Short mmCIF file of C-alpha atoms and ligand atoms in Angstrom, two decimals:
data_model
loop_
_atom_site.label_atom_id
_atom_site.label_comp_id
_atom_site.label_asym_id
_atom_site.label_seq_id
_atom_site.Cartn_x
_atom_site.Cartn_y
_atom_site.Cartn_z
CA MET L 152 -20.30 -4.20 4.49
CA SER L 153 -19.21 -3.78 0.90
CA ILE L 154 -16.64 -1.69 -0.91
CA HIS L 155 -18.69 -1.60 -4.05
CA ASP L 156 -21.13 1.01 -5.32
CA ALA L 157 -23.83 0.81 -7.94
CA SER L 158 -21.90 2.75 -10.60
CA SER L 159 -19.12 0.16 -11.00
CA PRO L 160 -19.23 -3.41 -12.44
CA VAL L 161 -20.59 -6.18 -10.23
CA PRO L 162 -17.82 -7.32 -7.86
CA LEU L 163 -16.47 -10.85 -7.76
CA CYS L 164 -18.74 -12.88 -5.46
CA SER L 165 -17.33 -14.59 -2.37
CA GLU L 166 -17.50 -18.08 -3.98
CA GLY L 167 -15.58 -16.70 -6.97
CA LEU L 168 -12.94 -15.29 -4.64
CA VAL L 169 -12.52 -18.61 -2.82
CA THR L 170 -12.37 -20.47 -6.15
CA LEU L 171 -9.59 -18.23 -7.42
CA GLN L 172 -7.67 -18.33 -4.13
CA ARG L 173 -7.76 -22.14 -4.20
CA ALA L 174 -6.82 -22.27 -7.88
CA GLU L 175 -3.93 -19.81 -7.61
CA ASP L 176 -1.15 -22.41 -7.84
CA ASP L 177 -2.84 -24.27 -10.69
CA ILE L 178 -3.37 -21.02 -12.60
CA ALA L 179 0.27 -20.05 -12.03
CA LEU L 180 1.41 -23.42 -13.40
CA GLU L 181 -0.90 -23.23 -16.41
CA VAL L 182 0.21 -19.67 -17.20
CA THR L 183 3.89 -20.56 -16.82
CA ASN L 184 3.47 -23.59 -19.11
CA GLY L 185 1.64 -21.41 -21.62
CA TYR L 186 4.46 -18.85 -21.44
CA PHE L 187 7.07 -21.54 -22.08
CA ASP L 188 5.06 -22.73 -25.09
CA MET L 189 5.01 -19.17 -26.46
CA HIS L 190 8.72 -18.69 -25.71
CA PRO L 191 10.50 -22.04 -26.27
CA GLU L 192 13.83 -20.21 -25.80
CA CYS L 193 13.08 -20.41 -22.02
CA TYR L 194 13.94 -24.14 -22.14
CA LYS L 195 17.45 -23.30 -23.32
CA GLY L 196 18.37 -20.90 -20.49
CA ASP L 197 17.83 -21.90 -16.89
CA PRO L 198 14.21 -23.16 -17.01
CA ASP L 199 13.95 -23.88 -13.27
CA ARG L 200 15.04 -20.36 -12.36
CA ILE L 201 12.68 -18.85 -14.98
CA ARG L 202 9.79 -20.90 -13.54
CA ILE L 203 10.51 -19.61 -10.01
CA MET L 204 10.66 -16.00 -11.27
CA CYS L 205 7.40 -16.46 -13.23
CA LYS L 206 5.68 -17.80 -10.11
CA ALA L 207 6.83 -14.84 -7.96
CA ASP L 208 5.66 -12.34 -10.60
CA LEU L 209 2.32 -14.11 -10.99
CA GLN L 210 1.72 -14.07 -7.23
CA HIS L 211 2.26 -10.32 -7.27
CA HIS L 212 -0.12 -9.78 -10.23
CA PHE L 213 -2.66 -12.08 -8.61
CA ARG L 214 -2.88 -10.06 -5.37
CA PHE L 215 -3.65 -6.84 -7.25
CA LEU L 216 -6.03 -8.68 -9.57
CA LEU L 217 -8.12 -10.13 -6.76
CA SER L 218 -8.43 -6.78 -4.99
CA ALA L 219 -9.50 -5.10 -8.20
CA MET L 220 -12.10 -7.83 -8.84
CA VAL L 221 -13.49 -7.92 -5.31
CA THR L 222 -13.83 -4.14 -5.24
CA ALA L 223 -14.93 -4.08 -8.90
CA THR L 224 -12.30 -1.44 -9.63
CA PRO L 225 -10.63 -2.12 -13.00
CA GLU L 226 -8.70 1.17 -12.57
CA MET L 227 -6.89 -0.41 -9.63
CA PHE L 228 -5.40 -3.05 -11.92
CA ARG L 229 -4.80 -0.49 -14.67
CA ASP L 230 -2.81 1.59 -12.16
CA TYR L 231 -0.84 -1.48 -11.14
CA ALA L 232 -0.01 -2.19 -14.80
CA LEU L 233 1.02 1.44 -15.38
CA TRP L 234 3.27 1.29 -12.31
CA LEU L 235 4.78 -2.04 -13.43
CA LYS L 236 5.35 -0.63 -16.90
CA GLU L 237 7.44 2.26 -15.56
CA VAL L 238 9.40 -0.05 -13.24
CA LEU L 239 10.26 -2.37 -16.16
CA VAL L 240 10.91 0.32 -18.78
CA SER L 241 13.21 2.28 -16.44
CA ARG L 242 15.24 -0.91 -15.95
CA ASN L 243 15.36 -1.71 -19.68
CA LEU L 244 13.33 -4.87 -19.08
CA SER L 245 10.90 -6.28 -21.62
CA LEU L 246 7.15 -5.72 -21.26
CA GLN L 247 6.44 -8.95 -23.12
CA HIS L 248 6.36 -11.11 -19.99
CA PRO L 249 3.53 -9.24 -18.19
CA ILE L 250 1.62 -8.73 -21.45
CA ASP L 251 1.71 -12.46 -22.25
CA SER L 252 1.05 -13.37 -18.61
CA PHE L 253 -2.01 -11.11 -18.34
CA GLY L 254 -3.40 -12.63 -21.56
CA LEU L 255 -2.79 -16.19 -20.36
CA MET L 256 -4.17 -15.38 -16.90
CA LYS L 257 -7.34 -14.10 -18.52
CA ILE L 258 -7.87 -17.46 -20.28
CA SER L 259 -7.15 -19.52 -17.13
CA ILE L 260 -9.18 -17.30 -14.78
CA LEU L 261 -12.28 -17.06 -16.98
CA LYS L 262 -12.38 -20.86 -17.19
CA CYS L 263 -12.63 -21.09 -13.37
CA LEU L 264 -15.44 -18.55 -12.91
CA SER L 265 -19.22 -18.45 -13.28
CA VAL L 266 -20.63 -16.38 -16.14
CA ASN L 267 -21.55 -13.59 -13.68
CA ASP L 268 -18.03 -13.32 -12.32
CA GLN L 269 -16.41 -13.54 -15.74
CA ALA L 270 -17.55 -9.98 -16.55
CA VAL L 271 -15.60 -8.30 -13.76
CA ALA L 272 -12.58 -10.55 -14.31
CA ALA L 273 -12.48 -9.67 -18.02
CA ALA L 274 -12.94 -5.94 -17.29
CA VAL L 275 -10.08 -5.94 -14.78
CA LEU L 276 -7.64 -7.93 -16.94
CA ASP L 277 -8.50 -5.88 -20.03
CA ALA L 278 -7.80 -2.66 -18.09
CA GLY L 279 -4.34 -4.05 -17.27
CA LEU L 280 -3.65 -5.13 -20.86
CA GLN L 281 -4.88 -1.78 -22.15
CA ALA L 282 -2.36 0.04 -19.94
CA PHE L 283 0.46 -1.89 -21.60
CA ARG L 284 -0.85 -1.48 -25.13
CA ASN L 285 -1.57 2.25 -24.99
CA GLU L 286 1.15 4.83 -24.97
CA GLU L 287 -0.26 6.06 -21.67
CA LYS L 288 2.36 7.58 -19.44
CA ALA L 289 3.43 6.10 -16.13
CA LEU L 290 1.13 6.07 -13.13
CA THR L 291 1.16 9.27 -11.13
CA ILE L 292 1.49 8.29 -7.49
CA PHE L 293 -0.52 10.45 -5.10
CA GLN L 294 1.34 13.60 -4.03
CA PRO L 295 1.03 15.29 -0.62
CA ASN L 296 -1.03 18.46 -0.36
CA PRO L 297 1.33 21.23 -1.65
CA ALA L 298 -0.03 23.59 1.02
CA ASN L 299 1.63 21.40 3.67
CA VAL L 300 5.03 21.04 2.01
CA LEU L 301 7.82 23.05 3.71
CA ALA L 302 10.85 24.64 2.03
CA ALA L 303 13.33 22.28 3.71
CA THR L 304 11.90 19.28 1.81
CA THR L 305 14.28 19.44 -1.16
CA ASP L 306 17.41 19.62 1.00
CA TYR L 307 16.07 16.90 3.27
CA THR L 308 15.36 14.65 0.23
CA ASN L 309 18.90 15.24 -1.06
CA ALA L 310 20.33 14.33 2.35
CA LEU L 311 18.29 11.09 2.32
CA VAL L 312 19.50 10.20 -1.18
CA ALA L 313 23.09 10.87 -0.09
CA GLY L 314 22.56 8.78 3.07
CA ASP L 315 23.65 11.83 5.07
CA ARG L 316 22.01 11.13 8.42
CA LYS L 317 23.66 14.02 10.28
CA SER L 318 22.44 16.70 7.86
CA ALA L 319 18.97 15.15 7.63
CA GLU L 320 18.58 15.10 11.42
CA SER L 321 19.89 18.62 11.83
CA MET L 322 17.36 19.92 9.28
CA ILE L 323 14.54 18.37 11.30
CA GLN L 324 15.97 19.76 14.55
CA GLN L 325 16.35 23.17 12.94
CA SER L 326 12.68 23.24 11.88
CA LEU L 327 11.57 22.27 15.37
CA LYS L 328 13.75 25.00 16.90
CA GLN L 329 12.07 27.52 14.60
CA GLY L 330 8.79 26.54 16.24
CA THR L 331 7.37 24.13 13.64
CA ALA L 332 5.19 21.50 15.32
CA LEU L 333 6.12 17.80 15.09
CA VAL L 334 3.10 17.02 12.90
CA ASP L 335 4.03 19.80 10.46
CA VAL L 336 7.63 18.62 10.23
CA SER L 337 6.40 15.05 9.66
CA VAL L 338 3.81 15.86 7.01
CA GLY L 339 5.62 18.87 5.53
CA ILE L 340 9.18 17.54 5.22
CA VAL L 341 9.53 13.81 5.89
CA GLN L 342 6.40 12.59 4.09
CA PRO L 343 6.99 14.42 0.77
CA ALA L 344 10.67 13.47 0.87
CA MET L 345 9.79 9.78 1.34
CA TYR L 346 7.26 10.00 -1.52
CA GLU L 347 10.05 11.38 -3.72
CA ILE L 348 12.31 8.52 -2.58
CA GLY L 349 9.59 6.13 -3.81
CA HIS L 350 9.43 7.89 -7.15
CA LEU L 351 13.21 7.80 -7.55
CA TRP L 352 13.20 4.05 -6.83
CA GLN L 353 10.33 3.47 -9.26
CA ALA L 354 12.30 5.33 -11.97
CA ASN L 355 15.43 3.27 -11.18
CA LYS L 356 17.35 6.36 -10.02
CA ILE L 357 18.14 5.01 -6.56
CA THR L 358 18.64 1.49 -5.23
CA VAL L 359 16.55 -0.52 -2.78
CA ALA L 360 19.38 -0.05 -0.27
CA GLN L 361 19.09 3.74 -0.57
CA GLU L 362 15.33 3.46 -0.03
CA HIS L 363 15.92 1.40 3.13
CA LEU L 364 18.56 3.86 4.36
CA ALA L 365 16.24 6.82 3.76
CA THR L 366 13.56 5.08 5.82
CA ALA L 367 15.95 4.34 8.66
CA ILE L 368 17.22 7.93 8.72
CA SER L 369 13.68 9.32 8.75
CA GLN L 370 12.60 6.93 11.52
CA ASN L 371 15.52 8.08 13.69
CA ALA L 372 14.98 11.75 12.95
CA LEU L 373 11.30 11.47 13.87
CA ALA L 374 12.07 9.52 17.07
CA ARG L 375 14.41 12.32 18.18
CA ALA L 376 11.82 14.93 17.29
CA PHE L 377 9.11 13.03 19.19
CA ALA L 378 11.28 12.89 22.32
CA ALA L 379 11.43 16.69 22.32
CA ALA L 380 7.75 17.29 21.51
CA GLU L 381 5.37 19.15 23.81
CA PHE L 382 2.53 16.91 24.99
CA THR L 383 -1.06 17.90 25.75
CA ASP L 384 -2.47 16.75 29.12
CA PRO L 385 -3.94 13.22 29.06
CA VAL L 386 -7.40 13.12 27.47
CA ASN L 387 -8.25 9.68 28.88
CA LYS L 388 -8.69 8.03 25.49
CA ARG L 389 -6.95 5.01 24.03
CA VAL L 390 -6.00 4.14 20.45
CA ILE L 391 -4.40 1.05 18.94
CA CYS L 392 -2.41 1.79 15.78
CA ALA L 393 -1.50 -1.04 13.39
CA CYS L 394 -0.48 -1.66 9.81
CA VAL L 395 -2.82 -4.31 8.41
CA GLU L 396 -1.61 -7.79 7.56
CA GLY L 397 0.90 -7.60 4.70
CA ASN L 398 1.61 -3.86 5.01
CA HIS L 399 5.31 -3.25 5.68
CA HIS L 400 5.09 0.55 5.39
CA SER L 401 5.10 1.70 9.00
CA LEU L 402 6.49 5.25 8.89
CA GLY L 403 3.12 6.86 8.10
CA LEU L 404 1.46 4.93 10.90
CA ARG L 405 4.23 6.11 13.24
CA MET L 406 3.31 9.72 12.37
CA ILE L 407 -0.34 8.94 13.11
CA SER L 408 0.56 7.28 16.40
CA ASP L 409 2.81 10.20 17.43
CA THR L 410 0.04 12.67 16.58
CA TYR L 411 -2.38 10.87 18.92
CA GLU L 412 0.22 10.62 21.68
CA VAL L 413 1.22 14.28 21.52
CA ALA L 414 -2.51 15.12 21.74
CA GLY L 415 -2.72 13.30 25.10
CA TRP L 416 -4.02 9.87 24.01
CA ASP L 417 -2.76 6.53 25.37
CA VAL L 418 -1.27 4.81 22.35
CA THR L 419 -0.41 1.22 21.54
CA PHE L 420 1.69 1.10 18.36
CA LEU L 421 1.72 -2.39 16.85
CA GLY L 422 3.78 -1.39 13.78
CA ALA L 423 4.14 -3.15 10.42
CA ASP L 424 2.36 -6.25 9.08
CA THR L 425 0.24 -7.13 12.12
CA PRO L 426 -1.78 -10.34 11.65
CA ASN L 427 -5.55 -9.83 11.81
CA SER L 428 -5.84 -12.31 14.69
CA SER L 429 -3.25 -10.37 16.74
CA ILE L 430 -5.01 -7.05 16.15
CA HIS L 431 -8.25 -8.71 17.23
CA THR L 432 -6.70 -10.08 20.45
CA GLN L 433 -5.16 -6.70 21.30
CA VAL L 434 -8.50 -4.94 20.76
CA ASP L 435 -10.20 -7.50 23.05
CA MET L 436 -7.59 -6.89 25.73
CA GLU L 437 -7.41 -3.11 25.63
CA LYS L 438 -10.94 -2.13 24.53
CA PRO L 439 -9.62 1.06 22.87
CA ASP L 440 -11.77 4.01 21.81
CA VAL L 441 -10.20 3.93 18.35
CA LEU L 442 -8.53 1.33 16.15
CA ALA L 443 -6.33 3.15 13.61
CA LEU L 444 -5.34 1.00 10.62
CA SER L 445 -2.86 1.73 7.85
CA VAL L 446 -3.13 0.29 4.32
CA SER L 447 -0.50 1.09 1.68
CA LEU L 448 -1.18 -1.22 -1.26
CA PRO L 449 -4.66 -1.91 -2.69
CA HIS L 450 -4.45 -5.68 -2.21
CA GLN L 451 -4.15 -5.14 1.56
CA LEU L 452 -7.74 -3.86 1.55
CA LEU L 453 -9.06 -7.43 1.48
CA GLY L 454 -7.47 -8.20 4.85
CA LEU L 455 -8.80 -4.92 6.24
CA GLN L 456 -12.31 -5.77 5.10
CA GLN L 457 -12.12 -9.22 6.73
CA LEU L 458 -10.78 -7.77 9.98
CA ILE L 459 -13.58 -5.24 10.26
CA ILE L 460 -16.23 -7.88 9.53
CA GLN L 461 -14.80 -10.19 12.23
CA LEU L 462 -14.52 -7.39 14.79
CA ARG L 463 -18.10 -6.26 14.16
CA ALA L 464 -19.39 -9.82 14.48
CA ASP L 465 -17.52 -10.46 17.74
CA MET L 466 -17.68 -7.08 19.49
CA GLY L 467 -21.07 -5.68 18.56
CA GLY L 468 -21.71 -2.58 20.68
CA SER L 469 -18.25 -2.48 22.24
CA MET L 470 -16.60 -2.08 18.83
CA PRO L 471 -13.98 0.73 18.75
CA ALA L 472 -14.26 3.46 16.14
CA ILE L 473 -12.37 2.37 13.02
CA VAL L 474 -10.11 5.05 11.55
CA VAL L 475 -8.16 4.26 8.37
CA GLY L 476 -5.60 5.82 6.08
CA GLY L 477 -2.52 5.17 3.99
CA LEU L 478 -1.42 5.37 0.37
CA ALA L 479 -4.04 2.85 -0.83
CA PHE L 480 -6.79 5.27 0.22
CA ASN L 481 -4.94 8.37 -0.97
CA GLN L 482 -4.45 6.74 -4.36
CA ASN L 483 -8.09 5.53 -4.62
CA GLU L 484 -10.03 8.16 -2.69
CA HIS L 485 -13.46 6.65 -3.43
CA LEU L 486 -12.54 3.54 -1.39
CA GLY L 487 -12.53 5.60 1.82
CA ALA L 488 -16.18 6.42 1.28
CA ARG L 489 -17.17 2.94 0.09
CA LEU L 490 -15.62 1.12 3.03
CA LYS L 491 -18.00 1.96 5.82
CA VAL L 492 -15.46 3.00 8.44
CA ASP L 493 -15.86 5.73 11.03
CA ALA L 494 -13.22 8.04 9.58
CA TRP L 495 -10.60 8.25 6.86
CA TYR L 496 -7.86 10.91 6.73
CA GLN L 497 -5.38 11.76 4.01
CA ASP L 498 -2.53 12.48 6.42
CA ALA L 499 -1.65 13.16 10.04
CA ARG L 500 -2.27 16.90 9.60
CA ALA L 501 -5.81 16.32 8.34
CA MET L 502 -6.50 14.06 11.35
CA LEU L 503 -5.21 16.54 13.90
CA GLU L 504 -8.40 18.51 14.50
CA ASP L 505 -10.35 15.35 15.35
CA VAL L 506 -7.89 13.97 17.90
CA LYS L 507 -7.70 17.11 20.00
C1 B12 R 760 9.97 3.16 2.40
C2 B12 R 760 9.13 2.36 1.46
C3 B12 R 760 9.15 0.98 1.60
C4 B12 R 760 9.82 0.28 2.79
C5 B12 R 760 8.93 0.47 4.04
C6 B12 R 760 9.76 0.44 5.33
C7 B12 R 760 9.03 0.94 6.54
N1 B12 R 760 9.49 0.51 7.68
O1 B12 R 760 8.06 1.68 6.48
C8 B12 R 760 9.92 -1.19 2.25
C9 B12 R 760 11.28 -1.39 1.64
C10 B12 R 760 9.64 -2.28 3.29
C11 B12 R 760 8.89 -1.18 1.12
C12 B12 R 760 8.40 -2.33 0.54
C13 B12 R 760 7.58 -2.34 -0.56
N2 B12 R 760 7.18 -1.28 -1.27
CO1 B12 R 760 7.38 0.52 -0.69
N3 B12 R 760 7.66 2.34 -0.44
C14 B12 R 760 8.34 3.00 0.47
C15 B12 R 760 8.21 4.51 0.20
C16 B12 R 760 9.43 4.98 -0.55
C17 B12 R 760 8.01 5.39 1.40
C18 B12 R 760 6.87 4.96 2.37
C19 B12 R 760 6.75 6.04 3.41
O2 B12 R 760 7.35 5.98 4.44
N4 B12 R 760 6.02 7.12 3.04
C20 B12 R 760 5.89 8.29 3.91
C21 B12 R 760 4.65 8.15 4.81
C22 B12 R 760 4.68 9.23 5.86
O3 B12 R 760 3.51 8.34 3.98
P1 B12 R 760 2.20 7.43 4.10
O4 B12 R 760 2.60 6.02 4.34
O5 B12 R 760 1.37 7.71 2.91
O6 B12 R 760 1.48 7.94 5.41
C23 B12 R 760 0.73 9.13 5.53
C24 B12 R 760 -0.71 9.03 4.99
O7 B12 R 760 -0.90 8.02 4.03
C25 B12 R 760 -1.56 8.80 6.21
N5 B12 R 760 -1.70 7.47 6.79
C26 B12 R 760 -0.92 6.36 6.71
N6 B12 R 760 -1.39 5.39 7.50
C27 B12 R 760 -2.48 5.87 8.13
C28 B12 R 760 -3.35 5.29 9.06
C29 B12 R 760 -4.41 6.06 9.55
C30 B12 R 760 -5.30 5.48 10.57
C31 B12 R 760 -4.62 7.40 9.08
C32 B12 R 760 -5.72 8.21 9.61
C33 B12 R 760 -3.76 7.96 8.14
C34 B12 R 760 -2.70 7.20 7.68
O8 B12 R 760 -0.88 9.59 7.18
C35 B12 R 760 0.53 9.38 7.02
C36 B12 R 760 1.27 10.54 7.60
O9 B12 R 760 0.78 11.78 7.15
C37 B12 R 760 6.90 4.51 -0.65
C38 B12 R 760 6.67 5.77 -1.48
C39 B12 R 760 5.39 6.46 -1.06
N7 B12 R 760 4.82 7.20 -1.97
O10 B12 R 760 4.94 6.36 0.05
C40 B12 R 760 7.07 3.21 -1.44
C41 B12 R 760 5.87 2.55 -2.09
C42 B12 R 760 4.62 2.70 -1.25
N8 B12 R 760 6.26 1.13 -2.11
C43 B12 R 760 5.90 0.54 -3.19
C44 B12 R 760 6.11 -0.84 -3.44
C45 B12 R 760 5.71 -1.34 -4.80
C46 B12 R 760 6.66 -1.69 -2.48
C47 B12 R 760 6.89 -3.19 -2.63
C48 B12 R 760 5.80 -3.98 -3.33
C49 B12 R 760 8.23 -3.31 -3.34
C50 B12 R 760 8.70 -4.65 -3.69
N9 B12 R 760 8.96 -4.80 -4.97
O11 B12 R 760 8.85 -5.51 -2.85
C51 B12 R 760 7.08 -3.62 -1.15
C52 B12 R 760 5.74 -4.03 -0.52
C53 B12 R 760 5.83 -4.23 0.96
C54 B12 R 760 4.48 -4.50 1.58
N10 B12 R 760 3.99 -5.74 1.43
O12 B12 R 760 3.90 -3.64 2.19
C55 B12 R 760 5.20 1.46 -4.16
C56 B12 R 760 3.70 1.23 -4.27
C57 B12 R 760 3.20 1.46 -5.69
C58 B12 R 760 1.74 1.21 -5.84
N11 B12 R 760 1.41 0.36 -6.74
O13 B12 R 760 0.92 1.77 -5.16
C59 B12 R 760 5.63 2.88 -3.62
C60 B12 R 760 4.59 3.97 -3.83
C61 B12 R 760 6.96 3.23 -4.31
C62 B12 R 760 6.80 3.58 -5.76
N12 B12 R 760 6.66 4.84 -6.11
O14 B12 R 760 6.85 2.71 -6.58
N13 B12 R 760 8.56 0.09 0.74
#
C-alpha cells in the first residue's frame, strides 16, 4: 500500500525514513548549534531555555516534514509553513527562527540521505521556505460544506467564545425541538462553530483556554442531544471508532460514532490518541465489520499507514472494512484516494447514507 501517485516526486524510501527518525536528535542538536552560531545573542539570554524551545519547535517541524516526504507532498509542508506563519505573525513573533531552522535542517537532512531521497527532501523543505519568503497569505483551513451550515451557527459560536454553556446548550436543544436531526445539528452547527474557534485561536483572537472551554461545552451539548436522539432498530453490525495514535481531536470522531449508533450499529468508541497496538488488540477481540479511524493532522497519517499494513498482514480475510476521515483528509483530499482504504467521508452527514 502506498500513498504516492505517479504525478508527484518520488517519496522518501523506508530506509531514508528510518535514517531520519534515528538521526532526529542529532539533527536537532546540529540545527540548534547552527542557530546559536547565526544568533550569538542567544548566549546572552537564557541559553538553556532557548535550547529547550528550539528542540520542541524542531520536533514539531520534523513531524510535518517526514509526512510530507513519505507521501511526497511538498504542499503539505508548504501548508504547515503558511499556518505557522499566521500563528507567529498574529502573535507579533519573528519569522526568523523558522526560516533559519528550515535552512539549517535542509543542510543537515540532505547530508543524511541517499541521492535519490535528497530530491524529495529538498522539494519539501524548499516549499516550506518559499511559503515564508513569498507574500502568500495565510493557509485557508478547510471549511465545512456551506449547504450543511445552519443559521444558529453564528450565535452558537458567540456563545462558545463567551464560555456561555447555558445558551449554547439551549440553542442545540432548540434546534432538536424544531425537528433537526442529531447529525444535522452536529455537522450544521457544532462543526462549523468549532472550525471558527480554531481560526480565532490561529489568529490569536482567543486563548487556548477558550478553545478548551468551547470543546468541553460542545461535548456536553452533544452528549445531551445524543441522549434524546431517536434510534433505528439494531442492524446487527459492529464498528470500532478510534482517533489514531497522536490525534487528540476526538469531537469529530464522537459525531461519527453517534451517527453509527443512532443508525442501529453496535459501537465501541475508543476516543482520542489510541495506540496502534491497542486498536489492533480491540479489533482482534471484537472482529468488527468496520474500523473507523480519525486523523486530524497530516503527520498522523504515518501511524495510520502502519496500522493498516499490520492489520492486513495479521488478519488477512477477516480484516474489517477501513473507513477514514478527519481534517487531514479534508485538507488534502487526494490522500483519501491514494490511501487504499474502503471508504473516506468528509463529514458525518456524507457518511450517513452508507451506514443506514
Ligand atoms: C478543539 C481543538 C483542539 C483540542 C481537541 C480537544 C478534543 N477533545 O477534541 C486540543 C486543544 C486538544 C487541540 C490540540 C491541538 N490542535 Co487543535 N483544534 C481544535 C479545533 C478548534 C476544533 C476541533 C474540532 O472539534 N472540530 C470539529 C469536528 C466536528 O470536526 P472534524 O474533526 O473535522 O470532524 C468531522 C470531519 O472531519 C469528519 N471526521 C472526523 N473524523 C472522522 C473519522 C471517520 C471515520 C470519518 C468517516 C469522518 C471523520 O467527520 C467529523 C464530523 O462531521 C480545530 C479547528 C478545526 N478546524 O477543526 C483545531 C485544529 C485542528 N488544531 C490545530 C492544532 C495546530 C493543534 C495542536 C498542534 C496545537 C498545539 N500547538 O499544540 C494540537 C495537536 C494535538 C494533536 N496531537 O492532535 C490546527 C491544525 C492546523 C493544521 N496545520 O492543520 C487547527 C485546525 C486549529 C487552527 N486553525 O490552527 N486542538
